[in-house]
PDB file of C-alpha atoms in Angstrom:
ATOM      1  CA  MET A   1       0.000   0.000   0.000  1.00 42.00           C
ATOM      2  CA  GLU A   2       2.867   2.379   0.784  1.00 53.00           C
ATOM      3  CA  ALA A   3       4.158   2.166  -2.787  1.00 54.00           C
ATOM      4  CA  LEU A   4       0.682   3.134  -4.082  1.00 75.00           C
ATOM      5  CA  THR A   5       0.423   6.222  -1.897  1.00 86.00           C
ATOM      6  CA  PRO A   6       1.657   9.116  -4.057  1.00 96.00           C
ATOM      7  CA  VAL A   7       4.814  10.852  -2.910  1.00 97.00           C
ATOM      8  CA  LYS A   8       4.277  14.598  -3.155  1.00 98.00           C
ATOM      9  CA  LEU A   9       7.178  16.386  -4.864  1.00 98.00           C
ATOM     10  CA  PHE A  10       7.862  19.975  -5.909  1.00 97.00           C
ATOM     11  CA  TRP A  11       9.469  19.264  -9.286  1.00 97.00           C
ATOM     12  CA  SER A  12      10.890  22.297 -11.096  1.00 95.00           C
ATOM     13  CA  GLY A  13      12.857  20.502 -13.797  1.00 96.00           C
ATOM     14  CA  GLY A  14      16.078  21.441 -12.002  1.00 94.00           C
ATOM     15  CA  TRP A  15      18.957  19.155 -11.026  1.00 94.00           C
ATOM     16  CA  ASP A  16      18.013  18.378  -7.414  1.00 94.00           C
ATOM     17  CA  SER A  17      14.281  17.797  -7.851  1.00 96.00           C
ATOM     18  CA  THR A  18      14.844  15.752 -11.028  1.00 97.00           C
ATOM     19  CA  PHE A  19      17.263  13.517  -9.114  1.00 97.00           C
ATOM     20  CA  CYS A  20      14.526  12.991  -6.499  1.00 96.00           C
ATOM     21  CA  LEU A  21      12.003  12.203  -9.221  1.00 98.00           C
ATOM     22  CA  LEU A  22      14.252   9.618 -10.886  1.00 98.00           C
ATOM     23  CA  GLN A  23      15.103   8.042  -7.543  1.00 96.00           C
ATOM     24  CA  LEU A  24      11.429   7.693  -6.669  1.00 97.00           C
ATOM     25  CA  LEU A  25      10.379   6.342 -10.076  1.00 97.00           C
ATOM     26  CA  LEU A  26      13.298   4.176 -11.142  1.00 97.00           C
ATOM     27  CA  THR A  27      14.785   2.953  -7.855  1.00 96.00           C
ATOM     28  CA  GLU A  28      11.966   2.998  -5.328  1.00 95.00           C
ATOM     29  CA  LYS A  29       9.148   2.357  -7.847  1.00 96.00           C
ATOM     30  CA  LYS A  30       6.936   4.868  -6.023  1.00 96.00           C
ATOM     31  CA  VAL A  31       3.896   6.692  -7.373  1.00 97.00           C
ATOM     32  CA  VAL A  32       4.750  10.405  -7.595  1.00 98.00           C
ATOM     33  CA  GLN A  33       2.498  13.452  -7.569  1.00 98.00           C
ATOM     34  CA  PRO A  34       4.517  16.406  -8.930  1.00 98.00           C
ATOM     35  CA  TYR A  35       3.638  20.024  -8.165  1.00 98.00           C
ATOM     36  CA  TYR A  36       4.765  23.131 -10.023  1.00 98.00           C
ATOM     37  CA  LEU A  37       3.986  26.716  -9.029  1.00 97.00           C
ATOM     38  CA  ILE A  38       3.802  29.028 -12.032  1.00 97.00           C
ATOM     39  CA  ASP A  39       5.372  32.460 -11.644  1.00 95.00           C
ATOM     40  CA  PRO A  40       4.655  34.324 -14.922  1.00 94.00           C
ATOM     41  CA  LYS A  41       7.437  36.810 -14.105  1.00 92.00           C
ATOM     42  CA  ARG A  42      10.079  34.089 -13.775  1.00 91.00           C
ATOM     43  CA  LYS A  43      12.517  34.508 -16.674  1.00 92.00           C
ATOM     44  CA  SER A  44      13.305  30.802 -16.736  1.00 94.00           C
ATOM     45  CA  LEU A  45       9.662  29.653 -16.740  1.00 96.00           C
ATOM     46  CA  ARG A  46       9.554  28.543 -20.384  1.00 95.00           C
ATOM     47  CA  LEU A  47      12.857  26.673 -20.145  1.00 96.00           C
ATOM     48  CA  GLU A  48      11.894  24.912 -16.915  1.00 97.00           C
ATOM     49  CA  LEU A  49       8.621  23.744 -18.433  1.00 97.00           C
ATOM     50  CA  LYS A  50      10.473  22.653 -21.576  1.00 97.00           C
ATOM     51  CA  ALA A  51      12.986  20.656 -19.493  1.00 97.00           C
ATOM     52  CA  ARG A  52      10.179  18.954 -17.567  1.00 98.00           C
ATOM     53  CA  ARG A  53       8.319  18.067 -20.754  1.00 97.00           C
ATOM     54  CA  GLU A  54      11.415  16.628 -22.445  1.00 98.00           C
ATOM     55  CA  ILE A  55      12.364  14.594 -19.365  1.00 98.00           C
ATOM     56  CA  LEU A  56       8.846  13.143 -19.180  1.00 98.00           C
ATOM     57  CA  ASN A  57       8.911  12.290 -22.888  1.00 97.00           C
ATOM     58  CA  ARG A  58      12.254  10.523 -22.521  1.00 97.00           C
ATOM     59  CA  LEU A  59      11.044   8.611 -19.467  1.00 97.00           C
ATOM     60  CA  ALA A  60       8.025   7.434 -21.460  1.00 97.00           C
ATOM     61  CA  ARG A  61      10.291   6.187 -24.262  1.00 97.00           C
ATOM     62  CA  GLU A  62      13.052   4.567 -22.209  1.00 97.00           C
ATOM     63  CA  HIS A  63      11.127   3.556 -19.075  1.00 97.00           C
ATOM     64  CA  PRO A  64       7.493   3.062 -20.153  1.00 97.00           C
ATOM     65  CA  GLU A  65       6.706   1.450 -16.807  1.00 96.00           C
ATOM     66  CA  THR A  66       6.914   4.904 -15.198  1.00 96.00           C
ATOM     67  CA  SER A  67       3.793   6.040 -17.072  1.00 94.00           C
ATOM     68  CA  THR A  68       1.692   4.406 -14.356  1.00 95.00           C
ATOM     69  CA  LEU A  69       3.832   5.805 -11.552  1.00 97.00           C
ATOM     70  CA  ILE A  70       3.999   9.511 -12.357  1.00 97.00           C
ATOM     71  CA  LEU A  71       0.714  11.375 -12.019  1.00 98.00           C
ATOM     72  CA  PRO A  72      -0.161  14.470 -14.058  1.00 97.00           C
ATOM     73  CA  THR A  73       1.542  17.527 -12.616  1.00 98.00           C
ATOM     74  CA  ILE A  74      -0.623  19.851 -10.549  1.00 98.00           C
ATOM     75  CA  PHE A  75       0.097  23.388 -11.770  1.00 98.00           C
ATOM     76  CA  TYR A  76      -0.935  26.453  -9.789  1.00 98.00           C
ATOM     77  CA  GLU A  77      -0.273  30.142 -10.413  1.00 97.00           C
ATOM     78  CA  VAL A  78       1.404  31.992  -7.564  1.00 96.00           C
ATOM     79  CA  GLY A  79      -1.028  34.880  -8.051  1.00 95.00           C
ATOM     80  CA  ASP A  80      -3.881  32.564  -7.031  1.00 97.00           C
ATOM     81  CA  ILE A  81      -2.252  31.528  -3.755  1.00 97.00           C
ATOM     82  CA  VAL A  82      -3.985  33.033  -0.718  1.00 96.00           C
ATOM     83  CA  PRO A  83      -1.499  35.238   1.212  1.00 95.00           C
ATOM     84  CA  ASP A  84      -0.985  34.123   4.796  1.00 97.00           C
ATOM     85  CA  LYS A  85      -0.022  36.787   7.356  1.00 97.00           C
ATOM     86  CA  GLU A  86       1.663  34.330   9.713  1.00 97.00           C
ATOM     87  CA  LEU A  87       3.851  32.943   6.923  1.00 97.00           C
ATOM     88  CA  VAL A  88       4.625  36.389   5.524  1.00 96.00           C
ATOM     89  CA  LYS A  89       5.854  37.415   8.981  1.00 96.00           C
ATOM     90  CA  ALA A  90       7.903  34.215   9.352  1.00 95.00           C
ATOM     91  CA  PHE A  91       9.415  34.760   5.901  1.00 93.00           C
ATOM     92  CA  SER A  92      10.370  38.344   6.740  1.00 93.00           C
ATOM     93  CA  GLU A  93      12.027  37.272  10.004  1.00 92.00           C
ATOM     94  CA  HIS A  94      13.802  34.289   8.467  1.00 88.00           C
ATOM     95  CA  ARG A  95      15.380  36.167   5.586  1.00 84.00           C
ATOM     96  CA  LYS A  96      17.081  38.558   8.003  1.00 82.00           C
ATOM     97  CA  THR A  97      19.658  35.838   8.669  1.00 77.00           C
ATOM     98  CA  LYS A  98      19.296  33.371   5.762  1.00 74.00           C
ATOM     99  CA  ARG A  99      19.088  33.686   2.005  1.00 72.00           C
ATOM    100  CA  CYS A 100      15.444  32.920   1.260  1.00 79.00           C
ATOM    101  CA  GLU A 101      13.825  33.403  -2.142  1.00 84.00           C
ATOM    102  CA  SER A 102      10.163  34.359  -2.563  1.00 90.00           C
ATOM    103  CA  GLN A 103       9.365  30.898  -3.914  1.00 91.00           C
ATOM    104  CA  TYR A 104       9.750  29.438  -0.412  1.00 92.00           C
ATOM    105  CA  LEU A 105       7.005  31.722   0.869  1.00 95.00           C
ATOM    106  CA  TRP A 106       4.711  30.799  -2.017  1.00 96.00           C
ATOM    107  CA  GLN A 107       5.347  27.103  -1.524  1.00 97.00           C
ATOM    108  CA  ALA A 108       4.608  27.300   2.206  1.00 97.00           C
ATOM    109  CA  GLU A 109       1.431  29.293   1.572  1.00 98.00           C
ATOM    110  CA  TYR A 110       0.379  26.763  -1.071  1.00 98.00           C
ATOM    111  CA  CYS A 111       0.952  23.825   1.285  1.00 98.00           C
ATOM    112  CA  LYS A 112      -0.994  25.520   4.045  1.00 98.00           C
ATOM    113  CA  GLN A 113      -3.838  26.512   1.704  1.00 98.00           C
ATOM    114  CA  PHE A 114      -4.309  22.944   0.448  1.00 98.00           C
ATOM    115  CA  GLY A 115      -3.349  21.087   3.633  1.00 97.00           C
ATOM    116  CA  LEU A 116      -0.260  19.376   2.215  1.00 97.00           C
ATOM    117  CA  GLN A 117       2.239  17.685   4.527  1.00 96.00           C
ATOM    118  CA  ASP A 118       5.399  15.649   3.957  1.00 95.00           C
ATOM    119  CA  VAL A 119       6.015  17.157   0.538  1.00 97.00           C
ATOM    120  CA  GLU A 120       9.465  16.216  -0.717  1.00 96.00           C
ATOM    121  CA  MET A 121      11.721  19.225  -1.208  1.00 94.00           C
ATOM    122  CA  ALA A 122      15.025  18.743  -2.973  1.00 90.00           C
ATOM    123  CA  ALA A 123      17.428  20.537  -0.629  1.00 80.00           C
ATOM    124  CA  GLU A 124      20.979  19.287  -1.016  1.00 71.00           C
ATOM    125  CA  ARG A 125      23.957  19.563   1.284  1.00 60.00           C
ATOM    126  CA  ASP A 126      26.050  22.542   0.207  1.00 57.00           C
ATOM    127  CA  VAL A 127      29.736  21.673  -0.159  1.00 42.00           C
ATOM    128  CA  HIS A 128      30.894  24.882  -1.839  1.00 39.00           C
ATOM    129  CA  GLU A 129      29.556  28.087  -0.294  1.00 43.00           C
ATOM    130  CA  VAL A 130      28.737  30.834  -2.779  1.00 39.00           C
ATOM    131  CA  THR A 131      28.135  33.502  -0.131  1.00 42.00           C
ATOM    132  CA  GLU A 132      28.208  33.703   3.647  1.00 40.00           C
ATOM    133  CA  LEU A 133      24.409  33.317   3.580  1.00 39.00           C
ATOM    134  CA  GLU A 134      24.808  29.939   1.853  1.00 40.00           C
ATOM    135  CA  LYS A 135      26.206  28.198   4.920  1.00 45.00           C
ATOM    136  CA  ARG A 136      24.596  24.827   5.510  1.00 48.00           C
ATOM    137  CA  TYR A 137      21.063  26.033   5.336  1.00 61.00           C
ATOM    138  CA  PHE A 138      19.077  24.051   7.857  1.00 70.00           C
ATOM    139  CA  GLY A 139      22.016  23.232  10.118  1.00 67.00           C
ATOM    140  CA  PRO A 140      20.954  22.096  13.601  1.00 75.00           C
ATOM    141  CA  TYR A 141      17.239  22.433  12.817  1.00 85.00           C
ATOM    142  CA  VAL A 142      16.843  19.060  11.102  1.00 86.00           C
ATOM    143  CA  GLU A 143      16.108  15.596  12.453  1.00 89.00           C
ATOM    144  CA  GLY A 144      15.841  12.220  10.756  1.00 89.00           C
ATOM    145  CA  THR A 145      12.444  10.943   9.614  1.00 86.00           C
ATOM    146  CA  GLY A 146      13.365   7.278  10.098  1.00 85.00           C
ATOM    147  CA  LYS A 147      14.024   6.791   6.391  1.00 84.00           C
ATOM    148  CA  PRO A 148      17.769   6.566   5.600  1.00 82.00           C
ATOM    149  CA  GLY A 149      19.131   9.919   4.469  1.00 80.00           C
ATOM    150  CA  GLU A 150      15.814  11.756   4.851  1.00 86.00           C
ATOM    151  CA  TYR A 151      15.258  14.685   7.200  1.00 90.00           C
ATOM    152  CA  ARG A 152      12.662  17.207   8.315  1.00 92.00           C
ATOM    153  CA  ILE A 153      12.678  20.314  10.487  1.00 93.00           C
ATOM    154  CA  ALA A 154      12.570  19.135  14.121  1.00 93.00           C
ATOM    155  CA  LYS A 155       9.264  19.748  15.904  1.00 91.00           C
ATOM    156  CA  VAL A 156      11.023  21.392  18.832  1.00 92.00           C
ATOM    157  CA  TYR A 157      11.327  24.437  16.532  1.00 93.00           C
ATOM    158  CA  GLN A 158       7.569  24.681  15.889  1.00 92.00           C
ATOM    159  CA  THR A 159       7.465  28.282  17.089  1.00 93.00           C
ATOM    160  CA  GLU A 160      10.429  29.351  14.953  1.00 92.00           C
ATOM    161  CA  PRO A 161      10.098  30.970  11.500  1.00 93.00           C
ATOM    162  CA  ILE A 162      12.118  28.163   9.887  1.00 92.00           C
ATOM    163  CA  TYR A 163       9.562  25.554  10.980  1.00 95.00           C
ATOM    164  CA  LYS A 164       6.602  27.639   9.850  1.00 95.00           C
ATOM    165  CA  LEU A 165       8.177  27.961   6.389  1.00 94.00           C
ATOM    166  CA  PHE A 166       9.740  24.520   5.981  1.00 94.00           C
ATOM    167  CA  GLY A 167       7.841  22.273   8.379  1.00 95.00           C
ATOM    168  CA  TRP A 168       5.676  21.082   5.483  1.00 96.00           C
ATOM    169  CA  TYR A 169       8.504  19.137   3.876  1.00 96.00           C
ATOM    170  CA  THR A 170      10.842  16.215   4.054  1.00 94.00           C
ATOM    171  CA  PHE A 171      14.348  16.526   2.587  1.00 92.00           C
ATOM    172  CA  PRO A 172      15.311  13.214   0.937  1.00 92.00           C
ATOM    173  CA  ILE A 173      18.691  14.284  -0.467  1.00 90.00           C
ATOM    174  CA  TYR A 174      19.923  16.455   2.378  1.00 86.00           C
ATOM    175  CA  ASP A 175      22.892  14.149   2.980  1.00 85.00           C
ATOM    176  CA  LEU A 176      24.001  14.367  -0.670  1.00 88.00           C
ATOM    177  CA  SER A 177      26.192  16.878  -2.465  1.00 86.00           C
ATOM    178  CA  ARG A 178      25.900  17.750  -6.158  1.00 87.00           C
ATOM    179  CA  GLN A 179      28.890  15.492  -6.817  1.00 88.00           C
ATOM    180  CA  ASP A 180      27.254  12.622  -4.900  1.00 92.00           C
ATOM    181  CA  MET A 181      24.158  12.920  -7.070  1.00 93.00           C
ATOM    182  CA  GLU A 182      26.181  13.061 -10.265  1.00 93.00           C
ATOM    183  CA  GLN A 183      28.069   9.903  -9.285  1.00 95.00           C
ATOM    184  CA  GLU A 184      24.866   8.077  -8.360  1.00 96.00           C
ATOM    185  CA  ALA A 185      23.178   9.189 -11.596  1.00 96.00           C
ATOM    186  CA  ALA A 186      26.158   7.905 -13.583  1.00 96.00           C
ATOM    187  CA  HIS A 187      26.039   4.597 -11.698  1.00 97.00           C
ATOM    188  CA  GLN A 188      22.297   4.219 -12.332  1.00 97.00           C
ATOM    189  CA  GLY A 189      22.481   5.359 -15.965  1.00 96.00           C
ATOM    190  CA  TRP A 190      20.516   8.570 -15.392  1.00 96.00           C
ATOM    191  CA  LEU A 191      23.087  11.146 -16.490  1.00 96.00           C
ATOM    192  CA  ALA A 192      21.359  11.791 -19.806  1.00 96.00           C
ATOM    193  CA  PHE A 193      18.227  12.796 -17.877  1.00 97.00           C
ATOM    194  CA  MET A 194      20.191  14.974 -15.478  1.00 96.00           C
ATOM    195  CA  GLN A 195      21.823  16.867 -18.336  1.00 94.00           C
ATOM    196  CA  MET A 196      18.352  17.808 -19.571  1.00 96.00           C
ATOM    197  CA  THR A 197      17.602  19.789 -16.395  1.00 96.00           C
ATOM    198  CA  TRP A 198      17.503  23.590 -16.280  1.00 95.00           C
ATOM    199  CA  PHE A 199      19.039  25.810 -13.604  1.00 92.00           C
ATOM    200  CA  CYS A 200      19.684  29.417 -14.779  1.00 93.00           C
ATOM    201  CA  GLN A 201      17.341  32.127 -13.462  1.00 90.00           C
ATOM    202  CA  SER A 202      18.200  34.713 -16.143  1.00 89.00           C
ATOM    203  CA  PRO A 203      18.730  32.924 -19.460  1.00 93.00           C
ATOM    204  CA  LEU A 204      20.224  34.916 -22.329  1.00 89.00           C
ATOM    205  CA  LYS A 205      18.246  35.129 -25.560  1.00 84.00           C
ATOM    206  CA  GLY A 206      15.828  32.647 -24.010  1.00 84.00           C
ATOM    207  CA  ARG A 207      18.257  29.740 -24.345  1.00 88.00           C
ATOM    208  CA  TYR A 208      21.740  30.207 -22.802  1.00 92.00           C
ATOM    209  CA  PRO A 209      22.646  30.035 -19.076  1.00 93.00           C
ATOM    210  CA  CYS A 210      23.836  33.510 -18.083  1.00 91.00           C
ATOM    211  CA  GLY A 211      26.767  32.426 -15.891  1.00 90.00           C
ATOM    212  CA  THR A 212      26.193  35.227 -13.380  1.00 88.00           C
ATOM    213  CA  CYS A 213      22.952  34.427 -11.496  1.00 88.00           C
ATOM    214  CA  LEU A 214      23.170  32.522  -8.202  1.00 84.00           C
ATOM    215  CA  PRO A 215      22.237  29.086  -9.638  1.00 88.00           C
ATOM    216  CA  CYS A 216      24.848  29.528 -12.383  1.00 90.00           C
ATOM    217  CA  GLN A 217      27.460  30.511  -9.813  1.00 87.00           C
ATOM    218  CA  GLN A 218      26.504  27.483  -7.730  1.00 84.00           C
ATOM    219  CA  ALA A 219      26.869  25.252 -10.785  1.00 86.00           C
ATOM    220  CA  ILE A 220      30.368  26.619 -11.376  1.00 86.00           C
ATOM    221  CA  LYS A 221      31.355  26.252  -7.723  1.00 83.00           C
ATOM    222  CA  LYS A 222      30.006  22.704  -7.603  1.00 81.00           C
ATOM    223  CA  GLY A 223      32.012  21.513 -10.575  1.00 82.00           C
ATOM    224  CA  GLN A 224      29.347  21.807 -13.280  1.00 85.00           C
ATOM    225  CA  GLY A 225      30.578  24.904 -15.061  1.00 87.00           C
ATOM    226  CA  ARG A 226      30.718  22.878 -18.287  1.00 88.00           C
ATOM    227  CA  ARG A 227      26.952  23.320 -18.525  1.00 90.00           C
ATOM    228  CA  ILE A 228      27.468  27.059 -19.058  1.00 89.00           C
ATOM    229  CA  PRO A 229      28.882  28.320 -22.409  1.00 89.00           C
ATOM    230  CA  TRP A 230      32.586  29.125 -22.142  1.00 87.00           C
ATOM    231  CA  TRP A 231      32.031  32.729 -23.194  1.00 87.00           C
ATOM    232  CA  ARG A 232      29.558  33.259 -20.344  1.00 87.00           C
ATOM    233  CA  ARG A 233      31.942  31.654 -17.837  1.00 86.00           C
ATOM    234  CA  LEU A 234      34.650  34.007 -19.083  1.00 86.00           C
ATOM    235  CA  TYR A 235      32.300  36.975 -18.707  1.00 82.00           C
ATOM    236  CA  ALA A 236      31.354  35.897 -15.173  1.00 78.00           C
ATOM    237  CA  GLN A 237      35.017  35.634 -14.183  1.00 79.00           C
ATOM    238  CA  SER A 238      35.963  38.967 -15.763  1.00 78.00           C
ATOM    239  CA  GLY A 239      34.101  41.115 -13.242  1.00 69.00           C
ATOM    240  CA  PHE A 240      32.243  42.987 -16.013  1.00 65.00           C
ATOM    241  CA  GLU A 241      28.898  41.964 -14.530  1.00 65.00           C
ATOM    242  CA  LYS A 242      29.658  43.805 -11.272  1.00 66.00           C
ATOM    243  CA  VAL A 243      30.615  46.883 -13.280  1.00 61.00           C
ATOM    244  CA  ARG A 244      27.377  46.593 -15.266  1.00 61.00           C
ATOM    245  CA  GLN A 245      25.295  46.324 -12.107  1.00 62.00           C
ATOM    246  CA  TRP A 246      27.152  49.256 -10.539  1.00 56.00           C
ATOM    247  CA  GLY A 247      26.579  51.371 -13.656  1.00 62.00           C
ATOM    248  CA  THR A 248      22.928  50.375 -13.795  1.00 61.00           C
ATOM    249  CA  GLY A 249      22.477  51.480 -10.168  1.00 63.00           C
ATOM    250  CA  ILE A 250      24.007  54.894 -10.907  1.00 66.00           C
ATOM    251  CA  VAL A 251      21.847  55.448 -13.998  1.00 63.00           C
ATOM    252  CA  ARG A 252      18.691  54.405 -12.121  1.00 62.00           C
ATOM    253  CA  LYS A 253      19.346  57.103  -9.546  1.00 67.00           C
ATOM    254  CA  ILE A 254      19.441  59.641 -12.357  1.00 72.00           C
ATOM    255  CA  ASN A 255      16.611  58.092 -14.363  1.00 67.00           C
ATOM    256  CA  PRO A 256      14.303  55.858 -12.243  1.00 62.00           C
ATOM    257  CA  GLY A 257      12.609  54.637 -15.410  1.00 60.00           C
ATOM    258  CA  PHE A 258      15.805  53.004 -16.665  1.00 50.00           C
ATOM    259  CA  HIS A 259      15.788  49.209 -16.422  1.00 50.00           C
ATOM    260  CA  THR A 260      19.133  47.738 -17.383  1.00 50.00           C
ATOM    261  CA  TRP A 261      21.717  47.384 -20.088  1.00 45.00           C
ATOM    262  CA  ARG A 262      21.820  44.226 -22.131  1.00 48.00           C
ATOM    263  CA  ARG A 263      24.333  41.682 -20.958  1.00 47.00           C
TER     264      ARG A 263
END
């Protein structure tokens, strides 16, 4: 019966959540219910959806048995999520000390709105820190769920902002680094699927990883810079992007209507 109970998973089409999906489908033979929150303003939206679609098509061709295991994705627009004052307050307090993107607020509000618990979130163990705020994110707040390698936020922190935001989830790959996942994917024969994932937040010309956004910088730090065009890696290392951002800030002070220069 356990195998027939759908495992709830936020699947973006990115590296970490795709690894979780493949592990659930191909190794554990579990039924999976994917969720995807649509942010129309997200620059990478089209490419994430494209990656998800292509991964599903390849799974259907190479592993047709998964067609009965993966349920149709539940899509929901972030603009339709009911704002929650308690979670907004927790989010505001939490991001004073930790890097926390808006998507984590939306996901928590979505879970609360629809009464979801034990949703799998693909949070990996950071080996290479990109900034001081990237230090091992959940640190002492996690406890084991009883399943090997899986964690959740400990209930003793129920009154803390981190529990209110992340207490809805389990973290099945928290003990793994990006390199661990790459090695396991190679061992299992999944690397072709993993290379189809998308990660850049600000793609150039709607198709190239920019090399300068946080996910691109994480990819470089974690040994996957090869997924970014060499000319964008060179640009990222040159320091020109910081000059561009500095110049943009100056011009915006003079002309608030100015957006940005092309990269």
